[in-house]
GROMACS .gro file of C-alpha atoms in nm:
model
  362
    1MET     CA    1  -1.055  -0.313   1.974
    2LYS     CA    2  -1.235  -0.389   1.605
    3ASP     CA    3  -1.433  -0.709   1.613
    4PHE     CA    4  -1.449  -0.681   1.198
    5PHE     CA    5  -1.158  -0.620   0.980
    6LEU     CA    6  -1.189  -0.607   0.591
    7SER     CA    7  -1.002  -0.916   0.578
    8ASP     CA    8  -1.314  -1.097   0.711
    9CYS     CA    9  -1.546  -0.959   0.435
   10PRO     CA   10  -1.531  -1.281   0.253
   11ARG     CA   11  -1.747  -1.486   0.534
   12PHE     CA   12  -1.967  -1.202   0.577
   13GLU     CA   13  -2.083  -1.151   0.249
   14ASN     CA   14  -2.452  -1.035   0.223
   15LYS     CA   15  -2.478  -0.986   0.626
   16ILE     CA   16  -2.535  -0.713   0.829
   17ILE     CA   17  -2.241  -0.579   1.009
   18THR     CA   18  -2.155  -0.344   1.258
   19SER     CA   19  -1.761  -0.217   1.277
   20SER     CA   20  -1.546   0.109   1.259
   21PHE     CA   21  -1.333   0.235   1.028
   22VAL     CA   22  -1.166   0.567   0.915
   23VAL     CA   23  -1.291   0.789   0.645
   24THR     CA   24  -1.020   0.769   0.347
   25THR     CA   25  -1.273   1.001   0.092
   26LYS     CA   26  -1.592   1.167   0.138
   27GLN     CA   27  -1.828   1.297  -0.181
   28VAL     CA   28  -2.188   1.399  -0.181
   29LYS     CA   29  -2.312   1.319  -0.504
   30PRO     CA   30  -2.654   1.363  -0.655
   31LYS     CA   31  -2.903   1.051  -0.724
   32LYS     CA   32  -3.090   1.044  -1.074
   33THR     CA   33  -3.373   1.218  -0.847
   34GLY     CA   34  -3.114   1.492  -0.775
   35GLU     CA   35  -3.129   1.392  -0.410
   36PRO     CA   36  -2.762   1.345  -0.221
   37TYR     CA   37  -2.623   1.041  -0.156
   38LEU     CA   38  -2.302   0.956   0.000
   39ALA     CA   39  -2.006   0.821  -0.143
   40LEU     CA   40  -1.712   0.707   0.085
   41THR     CA   41  -1.406   0.501   0.121
   42LEU     CA   42  -1.357   0.337   0.430
   43ALA     CA   43  -1.026   0.184   0.564
   44ASP     CA   44  -0.912  -0.065   0.815
   45ARG     CA   45  -0.521  -0.192   0.891
   46CYS     CA   46  -0.628  -0.454   0.614
   47GLY     CA   47  -0.759  -0.265   0.341
   48GLN     CA   48  -1.009  -0.056   0.224
   49VAL     CA   49  -1.382  -0.043   0.076
   50GLU     CA   50  -1.629   0.176  -0.062
   51ALA     CA   51  -1.952   0.256   0.088
   52LYS     CA   52  -2.255   0.435  -0.027
   53MET     CA   53  -2.502   0.579   0.225
   54TRP     CA   54  -2.866   0.679  -0.010
   55ASP     CA   55  -3.082   0.731   0.276
   56ASN     CA   56  -3.075   0.998   0.617
   57VAL     CA   57  -2.836   1.133   0.377
   58GLU     CA   58  -2.862   1.517   0.514
   59ASP     CA   59  -2.876   1.385   0.881
   60ALA     CA   60  -2.544   1.234   0.807
   61MET     CA   61  -2.329   1.421   0.560
   62ASP     CA   62  -2.247   1.715   0.820
   63ALA     CA   63  -2.180   1.466   1.091
   64PHE     CA   64  -1.826   1.343   0.976
   65GLU     CA   65  -1.530   1.439   0.735
   66GLN     CA   66  -1.270   1.299   0.595
   67ASP     CA   67  -1.006   1.119   0.852
   68ASP     CA   68  -1.258   1.080   1.075
   69PHE     CA   69  -1.314   0.760   1.247
   70LEU     CA   70  -1.680   0.603   1.151
   71LYS     CA   71  -1.872   0.372   1.314
   72VAL     CA   72  -2.111   0.208   1.075
   73LYS     CA   73  -2.384  -0.031   1.033
   74GLY     CA   74  -2.480  -0.186   0.686
   75LEU     CA   75  -2.504  -0.435   0.429
   76LEU     CA   76  -2.191  -0.585   0.316
   77ASN     CA   77  -2.203  -0.755  -0.056
   78LYS     CA   78  -2.063  -0.746  -0.368
   79TYR     CA   79  -2.089  -0.527  -0.672
   80LYS     CA   80  -1.897  -0.606  -1.011
   81ASN     CA   81  -1.692  -0.861  -0.813
   82ARG     CA   82  -1.568  -0.638  -0.537
   83PHE     CA   83  -1.711  -0.574  -0.204
   84GLN     CA   84  -1.933  -0.261  -0.095
   85ILE     CA   85  -2.152  -0.141   0.219
   86THR     CA   86  -2.472  -0.008   0.174
   87ILE     CA   87  -2.481   0.177   0.489
   88HIS     CA   88  -2.786   0.224   0.712
   89LYS     CA   89  -2.622   0.430   0.997
   90VAL     CA   90  -2.314   0.595   1.072
   91ARG     CA   91  -2.151   0.799   1.400
   92ARG     CA   92  -1.845   0.960   1.444
   93LEU     CA   93  -1.617   0.821   1.678
   94ALA     CA   94  -1.409   1.048   1.897
   95ASP     CA   95  -1.030   0.944   1.889
   96SER     CA   96  -1.067   0.783   2.286
   97GLU     CA   97  -1.327   0.531   2.147
   98VAL     CA   98  -1.045   0.380   1.884
   99ASP     CA   99  -0.717   0.226   1.878
  100PHE     CA  100  -0.536   0.366   1.578
  101GLY     CA  101  -0.314   0.026   1.518
  102ASP     CA  102  -0.645  -0.100   1.409
  103TYR     CA  103  -0.693   0.165   1.087
  104LEU     CA  104  -0.318   0.147   0.895
  105PRO     CA  105  -0.201  -0.119   0.777
  106LYS     CA  106   0.144  -0.231   0.850
  107THR     CA  107   0.452  -0.454   0.750
  108THR     CA  108   0.466  -0.785   0.915
  109LYS     CA  109   0.869  -0.754   0.901
  110ASP     CA  110   1.111  -0.647   1.172
  111ILE     CA  111   1.154  -0.275   1.158
  112ASP     CA  112   1.458  -0.265   1.348
  113GLU     CA  113   1.595  -0.562   1.131
  114LEU     CA  114   1.519  -0.362   0.797
  115TRP     CA  115   1.708  -0.047   0.889
  116ARG     CA  116   2.000  -0.290   1.020
  117THR     CA  117   2.006  -0.480   0.639
  118LEU     CA  118   2.024  -0.105   0.507
  119ALA     CA  119   2.301   0.038   0.737
  120ASP     CA  120   2.513  -0.298   0.652
  121PHE     CA  121   2.475  -0.238   0.274
  122VAL     CA  122   2.561   0.136   0.346
  123SER     CA  123   2.869   0.075   0.551
  124SER     CA  124   2.969  -0.194   0.236
  125PHE     CA  125   3.027   0.102  -0.003
  126GLN     CA  126   3.380   0.181  -0.143
  127ASP     CA  127   3.288   0.534  -0.223
  128ALA     CA  128   3.347   0.728   0.106
  129HIS     CA  129   3.187   1.017  -0.005
  130LEU     CA  130   2.810   0.827  -0.099
  131ARG     CA  131   2.908   0.608   0.185
  132THR     CA  132   2.905   0.916   0.460
  133LEU     CA  133   2.624   1.102   0.282
  134VAL     CA  134   2.356   0.801   0.337
  135GLN     CA  135   2.490   0.768   0.702
  136ALA     CA  136   2.406   1.169   0.721
  137PHE     CA  137   2.036   1.090   0.653
  138MET     CA  138   2.017   0.767   0.837
  139ALA     CA  139   2.154   0.947   1.140
  140ASP     CA  140   1.908   1.248   1.126
  141PRO     CA  141   1.692   1.175   1.456
  142GLU     CA  142   1.362   1.340   1.237
  143ILE     CA  143   1.443   1.143   0.908
  144ALA     CA  144   1.522   0.833   1.028
  145LEU     CA  145   1.228   0.845   1.226
  146ALA     CA  146   1.024   0.879   0.923
  147TYR     CA  147   1.154   0.673   0.693
  148ARG     CA  148   1.128   0.347   0.920
  149SER     CA  149   0.740   0.444   0.929
  150ALA     CA  150   0.626   0.605   0.591
  151PRO     CA  151   0.430   0.411   0.333
  152ALA     CA  152   0.611   0.438   0.000
  153ALA     CA  153   0.326   0.520  -0.203
  154LYS     CA  154  -0.051   0.624  -0.090
  155THR     CA  155  -0.250   0.310  -0.310
  156LEU     CA  156  -0.026   0.170  -0.587
  157HIS     CA  157   0.275   0.002  -0.364
  158HIS     CA  158   0.411  -0.090  -0.088
  159ALA     CA  159   0.099   0.143   0.053
  160TYR     CA  160   0.165   0.054   0.435
  161ILE     CA  161   0.364   0.199   0.765
  162GLY     CA  162   0.691   0.097   0.711
  163GLY     CA  163   0.640   0.024   0.331
  164LEU     CA  164   0.891   0.292   0.230
  165LEU     CA  165   1.187   0.108   0.372
  166ASP     CA  166   1.066  -0.231   0.298
  167HIS     CA  167   1.051  -0.116  -0.046
  168VAL     CA  168   1.427   0.016  -0.065
  169VAL     CA  169   1.554  -0.244   0.131
  170SER     CA  170   1.407  -0.489  -0.155
  171LEU     CA  171   1.570  -0.255  -0.434
  172PHE     CA  172   1.926  -0.260  -0.282
  173ARG     CA  173   1.921  -0.654  -0.246
  174SER     CA  174   1.782  -0.659  -0.611
  175SER     CA  175   2.057  -0.384  -0.687
  176ASP     CA  176   2.309  -0.574  -0.522
  177LEU     CA  177   2.230  -0.917  -0.728
  178ILE     CA  178   2.197  -0.735  -1.063
  179CYS     CA  179   2.538  -0.547  -1.031
  180ARG     CA  180   2.705  -0.855  -1.025
  181ASN     CA  181   2.591  -0.975  -1.388
  182TYR     CA  182   2.704  -0.622  -1.472
  183PRO     CA  183   3.022  -0.509  -1.398
  184GLN     CA  184   3.057  -0.172  -1.541
  185ILE     CA  185   2.745  -0.066  -1.312
  186ASN     CA  186   2.883   0.168  -1.032
  187ARG     CA  187   2.690  -0.039  -0.747
  188ASP     CA  188   2.755   0.258  -0.467
  189LEU     CA  189   2.580   0.516  -0.721
  190LEU     CA  190   2.287   0.274  -0.828
  191LEU     CA  191   2.229   0.191  -0.424
  192THR     CA  192   2.257   0.564  -0.319
  193GLY     CA  193   1.981   0.641  -0.584
  194ALA     CA  194   1.771   0.350  -0.450
  195PHE     CA  195   1.823   0.524  -0.066
  196LEU     CA  196   1.721   0.859  -0.197
  197HIS     CA  197   1.467   0.820  -0.517
  198ASP     CA  198   1.154   0.820  -0.277
  199ILE     CA  199   1.279   0.993   0.074
  200GLY     CA  200   1.088   1.272  -0.029
  201LYS     CA  201   0.729   1.061   0.044
  202ILE     CA  202   0.834   1.110   0.407
  203HIS     CA  203   0.699   1.501   0.363
  204GLU     CA  204   0.442   1.445   0.092
  205LEU     CA  205   0.261   1.186   0.261
  206SER     CA  206   0.032   1.207   0.556
  207TYR     CA  207  -0.007   0.926   0.739
  208ASN     CA  208  -0.109   0.966   1.091
  209ARG     CA  209  -0.506   0.839   1.047
  210SER     CA  210  -0.521   0.751   0.696
  211PHE     CA  211  -0.231   0.774   0.372
  212SER     CA  212  -0.299   1.147   0.206
  213TYR     CA  213  -0.062   1.377   0.040
  214THR     CA  214   0.004   1.680   0.234
  215SER     CA  215  -0.017   2.040   0.149
  216ARG     CA  216   0.374   2.056   0.043
  217GLY     CA  217   0.355   1.713  -0.125
  218GLN     CA  218   0.088   1.825  -0.356
  219LEU     CA  219   0.248   2.121  -0.456
  220LEU     CA  220   0.589   2.037  -0.497
  221GLY     CA  221   0.580   1.658  -0.539
  222HIS     CA  222   0.818   1.422  -0.379
  223MET     CA  223   1.127   1.464  -0.635
  224ILE     CA  224   1.139   1.843  -0.588
  225ILE     CA  225   1.152   1.756  -0.183
  226GLU     CA  226   1.405   1.500  -0.245
  227LEU     CA  227   1.658   1.800  -0.409
  228GLU     CA  228   1.580   1.970  -0.163
  229MET     CA  229   1.684   1.762   0.112
  230LEU     CA  230   1.970   1.674  -0.097
  231GLN     CA  231   2.150   1.986  -0.090
  232ALA     CA  232   2.094   2.023   0.274
  233LYS     CA  233   2.286   1.671   0.332
  234VAL     CA  234   2.574   1.702   0.069
  235GLU     CA  235   2.675   2.064   0.249
  236MET     CA  236   2.738   1.814   0.536
  237VAL     CA  237   3.029   1.628   0.325
  238PRO     CA  238   3.341   1.785   0.323
  239GLY     CA  239   3.466   1.790  -0.061
  240PHE     CA  240   3.150   1.592  -0.172
  241PRO     CA  241   3.205   1.629  -0.556
  242ASP     CA  242   2.980   1.849  -0.790
  243GLU     CA  243   2.943   1.575  -1.047
  244MET     CA  244   2.841   1.301  -0.850
  245LYS     CA  245   2.564   1.525  -0.687
  246THR     CA  246   2.469   1.583  -1.071
  247LEU     CA  247   2.443   1.226  -1.095
  248LEU     CA  248   2.257   1.202  -0.771
  249GLU     CA  249   1.954   1.468  -0.905
  250HIS     CA  250   1.947   1.289  -1.199
  251LEU     CA  251   1.886   0.972  -1.069
  252ILE     CA  252   1.620   1.156  -0.875
  253ILE     CA  253   1.426   1.308  -1.111
  254SER     CA  254   1.422   0.988  -1.363
  255HIS     CA  255   1.358   0.716  -1.168
  256HIS     CA  256   0.981   0.722  -1.331
  257GLY     CA  257   1.146   0.705  -1.670
  258HIS     CA  258   0.864   0.840  -1.841
  259TYR     CA  259   0.758   1.225  -1.886
  260GLU     CA  260   0.377   1.107  -1.888
  261PHE     CA  261   0.469   0.972  -1.531
  262GLY     CA  262   0.636   1.303  -1.396
  263SER     CA  263   0.993   1.249  -1.437
  264PRO     CA  264   1.127   1.576  -1.640
  265LYS     CA  265   1.367   1.366  -1.797
  266LEU     CA  266   1.417   1.038  -1.884
  267PRO     CA  267   1.724   0.814  -1.732
  268MET     CA  268   2.008   0.919  -1.946
  269PHE     CA  269   2.306   0.666  -1.825
  270PRO     CA  270   2.336   0.272  -1.718
  271GLU     CA  271   2.259   0.332  -1.275
  272ALA     CA  272   1.969   0.606  -1.365
  273LEU     CA  273   1.810   0.334  -1.641
  274LEU     CA  274   1.844   0.041  -1.378
  275LEU     CA  275   1.722   0.233  -1.080
  276HIS     CA  276   1.384   0.258  -1.303
  277TYR     CA  277   1.333  -0.044  -1.401
  278LEU     CA  278   1.440  -0.217  -1.077
  279ASP     CA  279   1.160   0.013  -0.895
  280ASP     CA  280   0.913  -0.036  -1.138
  281LEU     CA  281   0.917  -0.423  -1.094
  282ASP     CA  282   0.952  -0.393  -0.762
  283SER     CA  283   0.647  -0.214  -0.714
  284LYS     CA  284   0.470  -0.406  -0.998
  285MET     CA  285   0.556  -0.731  -0.831
  286GLU     CA  286   0.476  -0.605  -0.482
  287SER     CA  287   0.117  -0.465  -0.613
  288MET     CA  288   0.081  -0.820  -0.745
  289ARG     CA  289   0.133  -0.968  -0.416
  290ALA     CA  290  -0.110  -0.754  -0.254
  291HIS     CA  291  -0.376  -0.804  -0.478
  292PHE     CA  292  -0.326  -1.189  -0.416
  293GLU     CA  293  -0.383  -1.161  -0.070
  294ARG     CA  294  -0.666  -0.963  -0.083
  295GLU     CA  295  -0.831  -1.228  -0.288
  296ALA     CA  296  -0.702  -1.522  -0.145
  297GLU     CA  297  -1.072  -1.640  -0.061
  298ASN     CA  298  -1.159  -1.611  -0.403
  299ASP     CA  299  -1.250  -1.902  -0.576
  300SER     CA  300  -1.172  -1.795  -0.910
  301ASN     CA  301  -0.776  -1.829  -1.057
  302TRP     CA  302  -0.826  -1.510  -1.144
  303THR     CA  303  -0.845  -1.188  -0.944
  304SER     CA  304  -1.069  -0.878  -1.006
  305TYR     CA  305  -0.937  -0.615  -1.225
  306ASN     CA  306  -0.609  -0.441  -1.090
  307SER     CA  307  -0.670  -0.068  -1.165
  308SER     CA  308  -0.296  -0.010  -1.105
  309LEU     CA  309  -0.099  -0.245  -1.316
  310GLY     CA  310  -0.426  -0.172  -1.611
  311ARG     CA  311  -0.539  -0.596  -1.648
  312THR     CA  312  -0.655  -0.900  -1.419
  313LEU     CA  313  -0.436  -1.140  -1.274
  314LEU     CA  314  -0.374  -1.517  -1.291
  315ASN     CA  315  -0.308  -1.671  -0.951
  316THR     CA  316  -0.104  -1.934  -1.126
  317ALA     CA  317  -0.043  -2.131  -0.770
  318LYS     CA  318  -0.445  -2.174  -0.789
  319PHE     CA  319  -0.428  -2.198  -1.162
  320LEU     CA  320  -0.171  -2.504  -1.128
  321ARG     CA  321  -0.318  -2.681  -0.771
  322LYS     CA  322  -0.478  -3.044  -0.851
  323GLU     CA  323  -0.823  -3.106  -0.760
  324PRO     CA  324  -0.884  -3.423  -0.554
  325VAL     CA  325  -1.027  -3.697  -0.750
  326VAL     CA  326  -1.290  -3.892  -0.587
  327VAL     CA  327  -1.304  -4.247  -0.646
  328ALA     CA  328  -1.628  -4.434  -0.617
  329ALA     CA  329  -1.561  -4.799  -0.531
  330ALA     CA  330  -1.862  -4.980  -0.456
  331ALA     CA  331  -2.127  -4.772  -0.697
  332SER     CA  332  -2.357  -5.026  -0.694
  333SER     CA  333  -2.459  -4.942  -0.339
  334GLY     CA  334  -2.379  -4.586  -0.316
  335GLU     CA  335  -2.050  -4.609  -0.037
  336GLY     CA  336  -1.733  -4.471  -0.100
  337ILE     CA  337  -1.955  -4.184  -0.307
  338VAL     CA  338  -1.881  -3.826  -0.150
  339THR     CA  339  -2.133  -3.603  -0.280
  340GLU     CA  340  -2.040  -3.235  -0.276
  341ALA     CA  341  -2.292  -3.143  -0.030
  342GLN     CA  342  -2.116  -3.427   0.178
  343SER     CA  343  -1.779  -3.325   0.115
  344SER     CA  344  -1.885  -2.932   0.170
  345PRO     CA  345  -1.822  -2.779   0.538
  346ALA     CA  346  -2.160  -2.671   0.756
  347PRO     CA  347  -2.182  -2.314   0.747
  348LEU     CA  348  -2.126  -2.149   1.054
  349PRO     CA  349  -2.427  -2.083   1.283
  350SER     CA  350  -2.539  -1.728   1.298
  351SER     CA  351  -2.420  -1.707   1.660
  352GLU     CA  352  -2.061  -1.777   1.573
  353SER     CA  353  -2.078  -1.463   1.367
  354GLY     CA  354  -1.818  -1.219   1.555
  355LEU     CA  355  -1.996  -0.956   1.427
  356LEU     CA  356  -2.111  -0.682   1.694
  357PRO     CA  357  -2.505  -0.715   1.799
  358GLU     CA  358  -2.720  -0.542   1.499
  359ASP     CA  359  -2.876  -0.351   1.742
  360ASP     CA  360  -2.592  -0.251   1.903
  361PRO     CA  361  -2.643   0.181   1.913
  362ILE     CA  362  -2.451   0.311   1.677
   0.00000   0.00000   0.00000
């Protein structure tokens, strides 16, 4: 079991840590002198951190690869307001030395409950063809297992085990609400589009050790994979209307909403337009939520730069929080005056840091 997780970073800034991670990216780059250094992205279930190894690189650069588990000893500090690790020593870990659950983030929600919520929505469909189609997907053991486990994306949003299901259930709820305000919308069509729009992620992404793309995912992308999956399941539904199949195909290929974001067609009917905007909204709200969670220990009202949203974010809860007012009642005697030093908690003794010993063999 790991003793240190990346959520602990604020407590151990500017300290030497020794812990284990999975290597999500590995690059060998040249210094200005021409000598190599290692640039890594390390991860555990709480997030990712950039890491650099400047010295003794030639001994370490061939000792491990991307997706390997690594024991790392190094200095944890901040660079440009982001945590990073300057690595001193590394050792590749065998699978038998790690608990896989320590390295991939996972939803805190109940997967079975999310799946039941999805099934309840589908059972309420009025369109028998669409209801039978989605139930055929959900009854497929291989698809169901993957759908319940897959992330919704590699990094941008819902990037955790169970993220795809969490994202789609959220879309179902939003879609159901918005259909009440726009009665002209075909609710069953919109919800089916929400169910299918990212289902290809179960084949596009690999999520055994870290989140990465499969070869098929790199070459085809999830939308092409989804069209193939749809064709296979539609053939199992007797009398499925060709026109409805065409609408579902358009929902799939247009849901990114813009040519530059990978959609070969723009949304061309109301359900397609709604799916795009609801999908975009849900992904952006999750990106904000996750960013605030990662930086919960920061004192600032503002976060670091969010690359997926292209901006820094204001935490309104912190911004609106009132600072306590200290009233100095007997100012002449000094009684009742609380100084900053007196009100601040004492630092933790180093023996209580919870870190592995610095001389731990690596």
